[in-house]
Short mmCIF file of C-alpha atoms in Angstrom, two decimals:
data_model
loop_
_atom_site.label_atom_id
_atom_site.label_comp_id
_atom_site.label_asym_id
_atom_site.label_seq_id
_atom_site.Cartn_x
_atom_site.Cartn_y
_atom_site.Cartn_z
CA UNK C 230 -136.60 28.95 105.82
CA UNK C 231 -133.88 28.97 108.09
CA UNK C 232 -131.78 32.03 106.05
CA UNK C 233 -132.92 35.32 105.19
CA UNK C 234 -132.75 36.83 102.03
CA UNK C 235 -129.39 38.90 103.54
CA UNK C 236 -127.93 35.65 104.93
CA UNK C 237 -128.07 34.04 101.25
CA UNK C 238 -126.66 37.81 99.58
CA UNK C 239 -123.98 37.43 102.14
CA UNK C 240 -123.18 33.29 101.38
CA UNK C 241 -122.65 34.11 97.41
CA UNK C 242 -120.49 37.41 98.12
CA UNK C 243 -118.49 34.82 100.44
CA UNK C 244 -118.27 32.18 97.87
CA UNK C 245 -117.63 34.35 95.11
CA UNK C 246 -115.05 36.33 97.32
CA UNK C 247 -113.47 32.92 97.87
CA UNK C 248 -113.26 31.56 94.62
CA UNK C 249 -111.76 34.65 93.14
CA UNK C 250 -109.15 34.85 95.83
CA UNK C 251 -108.17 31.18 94.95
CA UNK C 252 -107.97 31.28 91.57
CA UNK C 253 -105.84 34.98 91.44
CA UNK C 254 -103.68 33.28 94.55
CA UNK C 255 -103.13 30.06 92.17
CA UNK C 256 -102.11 31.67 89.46
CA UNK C 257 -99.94 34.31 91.41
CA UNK C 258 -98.48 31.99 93.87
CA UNK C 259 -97.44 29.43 91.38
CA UNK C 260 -93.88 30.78 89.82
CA UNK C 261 -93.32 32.75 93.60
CA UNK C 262 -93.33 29.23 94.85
CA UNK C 263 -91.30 28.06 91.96
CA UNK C 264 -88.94 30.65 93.10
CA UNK C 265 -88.96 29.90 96.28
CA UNK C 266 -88.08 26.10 95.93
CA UNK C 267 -85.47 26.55 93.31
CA UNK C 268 -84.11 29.80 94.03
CA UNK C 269 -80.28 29.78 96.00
CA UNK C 270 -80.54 33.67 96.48
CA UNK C 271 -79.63 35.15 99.88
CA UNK C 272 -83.35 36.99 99.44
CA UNK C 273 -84.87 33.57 99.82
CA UNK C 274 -85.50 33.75 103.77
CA UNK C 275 -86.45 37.66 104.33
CA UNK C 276 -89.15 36.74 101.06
CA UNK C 277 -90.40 33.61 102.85
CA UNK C 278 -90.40 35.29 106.27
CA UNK C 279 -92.53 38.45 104.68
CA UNK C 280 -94.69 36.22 102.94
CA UNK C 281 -95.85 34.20 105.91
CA UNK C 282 -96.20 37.58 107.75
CA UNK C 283 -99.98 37.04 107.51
CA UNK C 284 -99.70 33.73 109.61
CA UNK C 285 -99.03 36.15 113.03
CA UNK C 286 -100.24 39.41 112.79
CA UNK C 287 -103.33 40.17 113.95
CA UNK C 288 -106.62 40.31 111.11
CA UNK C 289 -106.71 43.77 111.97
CA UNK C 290 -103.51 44.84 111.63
CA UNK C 291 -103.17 43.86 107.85
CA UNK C 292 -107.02 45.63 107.55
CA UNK C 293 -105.70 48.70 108.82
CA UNK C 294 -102.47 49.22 106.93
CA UNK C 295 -104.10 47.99 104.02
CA UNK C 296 -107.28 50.84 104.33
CA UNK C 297 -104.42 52.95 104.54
CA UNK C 298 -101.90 51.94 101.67
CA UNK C 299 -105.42 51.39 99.38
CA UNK C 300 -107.65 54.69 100.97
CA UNK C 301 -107.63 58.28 99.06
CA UNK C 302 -104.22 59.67 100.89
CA UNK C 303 -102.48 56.45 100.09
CA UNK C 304 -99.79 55.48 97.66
CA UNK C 305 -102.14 52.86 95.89
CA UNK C 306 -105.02 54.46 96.46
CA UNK C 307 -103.57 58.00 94.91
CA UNK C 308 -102.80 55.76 92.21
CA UNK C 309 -106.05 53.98 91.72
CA UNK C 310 -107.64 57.45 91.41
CA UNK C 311 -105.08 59.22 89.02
CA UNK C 312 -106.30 56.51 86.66
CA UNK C 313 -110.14 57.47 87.34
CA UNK C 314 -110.67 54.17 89.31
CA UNK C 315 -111.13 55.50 92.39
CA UNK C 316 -110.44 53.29 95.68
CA UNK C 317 -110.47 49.63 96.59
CA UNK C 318 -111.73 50.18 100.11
CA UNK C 319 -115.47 49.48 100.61
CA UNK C 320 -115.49 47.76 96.90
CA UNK C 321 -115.64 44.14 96.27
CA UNK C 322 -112.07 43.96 94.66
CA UNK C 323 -110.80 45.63 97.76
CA UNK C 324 -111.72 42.65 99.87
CA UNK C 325 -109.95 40.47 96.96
CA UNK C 326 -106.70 42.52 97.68
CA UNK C 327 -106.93 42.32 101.21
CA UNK C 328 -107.77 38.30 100.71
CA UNK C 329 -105.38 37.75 98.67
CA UNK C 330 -102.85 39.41 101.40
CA UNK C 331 -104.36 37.51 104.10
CA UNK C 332 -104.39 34.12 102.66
CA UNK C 333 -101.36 34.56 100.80
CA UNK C 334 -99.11 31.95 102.89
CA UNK C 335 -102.08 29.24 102.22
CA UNK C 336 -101.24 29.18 98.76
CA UNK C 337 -97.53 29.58 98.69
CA UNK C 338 -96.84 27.07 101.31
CA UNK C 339 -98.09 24.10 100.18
CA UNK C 340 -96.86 25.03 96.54
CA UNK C 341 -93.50 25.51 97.54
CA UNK C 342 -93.49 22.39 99.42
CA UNK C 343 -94.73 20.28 96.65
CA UNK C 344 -92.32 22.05 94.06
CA UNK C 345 -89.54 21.10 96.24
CA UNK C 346 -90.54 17.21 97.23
CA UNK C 347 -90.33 16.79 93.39
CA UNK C 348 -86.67 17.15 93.56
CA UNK C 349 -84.09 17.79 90.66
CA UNK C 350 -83.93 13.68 88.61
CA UNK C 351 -87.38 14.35 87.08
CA UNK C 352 -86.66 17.43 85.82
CA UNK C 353 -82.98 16.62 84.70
CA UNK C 354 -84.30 13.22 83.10
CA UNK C 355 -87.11 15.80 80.75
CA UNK C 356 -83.89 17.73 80.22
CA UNK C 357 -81.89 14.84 78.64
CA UNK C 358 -84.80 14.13 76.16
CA UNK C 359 -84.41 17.89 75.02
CA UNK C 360 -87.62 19.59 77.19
CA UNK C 361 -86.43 23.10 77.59
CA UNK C 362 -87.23 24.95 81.06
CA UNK C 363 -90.51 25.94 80.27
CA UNK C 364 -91.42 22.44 78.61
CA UNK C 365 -90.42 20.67 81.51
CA UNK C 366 -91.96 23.08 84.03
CA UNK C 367 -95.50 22.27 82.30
CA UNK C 368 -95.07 19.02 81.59
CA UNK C 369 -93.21 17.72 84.47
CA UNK C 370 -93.37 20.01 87.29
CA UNK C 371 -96.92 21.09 87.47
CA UNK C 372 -98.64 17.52 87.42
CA UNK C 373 -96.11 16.05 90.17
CA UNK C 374 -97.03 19.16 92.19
CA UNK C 375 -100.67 17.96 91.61
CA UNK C 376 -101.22 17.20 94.89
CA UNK C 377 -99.88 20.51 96.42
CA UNK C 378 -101.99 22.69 93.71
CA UNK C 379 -105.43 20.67 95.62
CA UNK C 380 -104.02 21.72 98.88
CA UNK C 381 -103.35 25.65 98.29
CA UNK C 382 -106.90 25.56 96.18
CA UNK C 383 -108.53 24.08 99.75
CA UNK C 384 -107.16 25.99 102.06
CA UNK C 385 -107.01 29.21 100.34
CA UNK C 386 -110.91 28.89 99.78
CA UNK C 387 -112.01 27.91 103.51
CA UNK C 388 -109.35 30.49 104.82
CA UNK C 389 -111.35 33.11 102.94
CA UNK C 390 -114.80 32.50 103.89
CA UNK C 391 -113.61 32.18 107.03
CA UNK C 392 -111.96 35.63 107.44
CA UNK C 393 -113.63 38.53 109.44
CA UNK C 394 -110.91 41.00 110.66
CA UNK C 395 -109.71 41.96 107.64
CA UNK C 396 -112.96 42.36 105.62
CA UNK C 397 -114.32 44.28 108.01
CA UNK C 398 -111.24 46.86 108.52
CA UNK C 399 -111.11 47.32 104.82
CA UNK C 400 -114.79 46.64 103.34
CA UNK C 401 -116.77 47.30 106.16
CA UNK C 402 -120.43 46.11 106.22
CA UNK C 403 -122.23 47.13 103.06
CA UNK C 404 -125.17 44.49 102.22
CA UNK C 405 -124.05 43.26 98.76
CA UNK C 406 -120.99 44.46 97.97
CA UNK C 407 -118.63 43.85 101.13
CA UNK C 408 -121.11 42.05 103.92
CA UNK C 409 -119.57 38.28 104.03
CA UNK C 410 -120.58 35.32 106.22
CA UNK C 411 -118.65 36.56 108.85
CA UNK C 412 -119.87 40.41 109.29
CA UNK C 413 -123.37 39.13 108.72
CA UNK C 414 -123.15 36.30 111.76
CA UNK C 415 -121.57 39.22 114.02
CA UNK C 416 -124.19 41.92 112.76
CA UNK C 417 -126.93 38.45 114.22
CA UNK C 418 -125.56 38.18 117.74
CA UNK C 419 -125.38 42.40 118.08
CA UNK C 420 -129.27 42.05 117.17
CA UNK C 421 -129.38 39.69 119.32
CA UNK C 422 -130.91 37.39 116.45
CA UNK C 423 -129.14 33.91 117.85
CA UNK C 424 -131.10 31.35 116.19
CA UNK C 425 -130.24 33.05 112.70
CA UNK C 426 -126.84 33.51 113.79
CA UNK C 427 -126.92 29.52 114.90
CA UNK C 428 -127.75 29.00 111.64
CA UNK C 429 -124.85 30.98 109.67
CA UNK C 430 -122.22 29.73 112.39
CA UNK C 431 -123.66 25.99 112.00
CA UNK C 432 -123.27 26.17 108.50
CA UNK C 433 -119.76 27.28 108.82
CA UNK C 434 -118.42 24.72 111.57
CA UNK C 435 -119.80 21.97 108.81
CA UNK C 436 -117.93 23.34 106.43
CA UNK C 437 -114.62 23.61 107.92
CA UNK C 438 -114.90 19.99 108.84
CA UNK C 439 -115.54 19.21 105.14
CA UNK C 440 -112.35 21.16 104.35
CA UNK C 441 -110.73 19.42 106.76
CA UNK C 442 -111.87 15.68 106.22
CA UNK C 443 -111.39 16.28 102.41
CA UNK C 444 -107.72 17.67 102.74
CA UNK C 445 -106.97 14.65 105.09
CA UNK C 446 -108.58 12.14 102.15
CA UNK C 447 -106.38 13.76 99.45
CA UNK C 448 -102.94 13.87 101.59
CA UNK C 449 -104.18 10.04 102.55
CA UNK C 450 -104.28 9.35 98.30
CA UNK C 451 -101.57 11.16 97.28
CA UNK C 452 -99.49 9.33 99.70
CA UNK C 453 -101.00 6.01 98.50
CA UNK C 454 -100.06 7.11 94.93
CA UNK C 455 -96.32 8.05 95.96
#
């Protein structure tokens, strides 16, 4: 069998890592990028500017600052504890906060840009017939945005299970709880265990090219459509 028992622990943390991220960055992402493409307020750039913050600073640089906003001595982290949770670092929901930091712009992106190729005549044509704001966000906004809700869900996924920096700064290497794809192909080649890190970095080149084919097809169909 070409992976371990560790190499499939470290595959489901990754996948379930992945699909938590995308789902919390979905449903966070969606009225920020609703803001974003509707909003005239002078804030608009600085927000858009922090937000994609994630795009050029280093992996490690968000990992540290967030070990040290989330450890024991930090703001959220004094917090966390004064509530009798403890601290996200080295915990599975600290690599969700630190994932849903890193991939943040993956999500918001793509959302915004959708929100705003929908344009105003839609929505002021569901106005006319009497669909209040909230009507005509859910029943005109979201399914013309359909298109940029498949893209965010892609790329926020494969942009997770592809991260490594940041994990590793802020859950560090635990088997089953923080050890991801990523940490478990580096802890391979520092054993010098190459075939099973072949393996593990195989898998992941095929499935980047799946991400990427499949985005390709549904930008190709949604153009079709449009």
């Amino acid at each position: 069998m070409p992976f371990s028992s560790a190499d499939l622990a470290a595959i489901g943390l990754t996948l379930r890592l992945a699909g938590t991220t995308m789902v919390l960055l979905l449903v966070l992402c969606t009225p920020l990028a609703w803001w974003l493409a509707h909003t005239p307020s002078r804030w608009r750039g600085p927000v858009s500017a922090v937000l994609a913050l994630p795009l050029v600073l280093p992996p490690t640089v968000i990992g540290f600052y967030l070990l040290v906003t989330l450890g024991p001595h930090g703001p959220v982290g004094q917090f966390t504890q004064s509530l009798g949770l403890g601290t996200l670092p080295f915990t599975f929901w600290g690599l969700v906060v630190g994932s849903l930091i890193y991939s943040l712009p993956f999500a918001v992106q793509p959302l915004q840009h959708a929100f705003e190729s929908i344009g105003t005549r839609p929505l002021e044509a569901a106005a006319t017939l009497g669909a209040g704001p909230i009507d005509r966000f859910f029943t005109v906004a979201l399914p013309l945005a359909r298109p940029g809700f498949i893209t965010a869900a892609i790329l926020s996924f494969a942009h997770t299970v592809g991260e490594f920096g940041v994990v590793l700064m802020l859950g560090g290497n635990i088997p089953g709880v923080t050890r991801v794809v990523s940490v478990q192909i580096y802890d391979h080649v520092e054993a010098l265990e190459y075939t099973q890190a072949h393996w593990l970095a195989g898998g992941m080149v095929v499935f980047s090219f799946l991400v990427l084919l499949g985005l390709n097809l549904t930008r190709r169909r949604a153009s079709m459509v449009s």
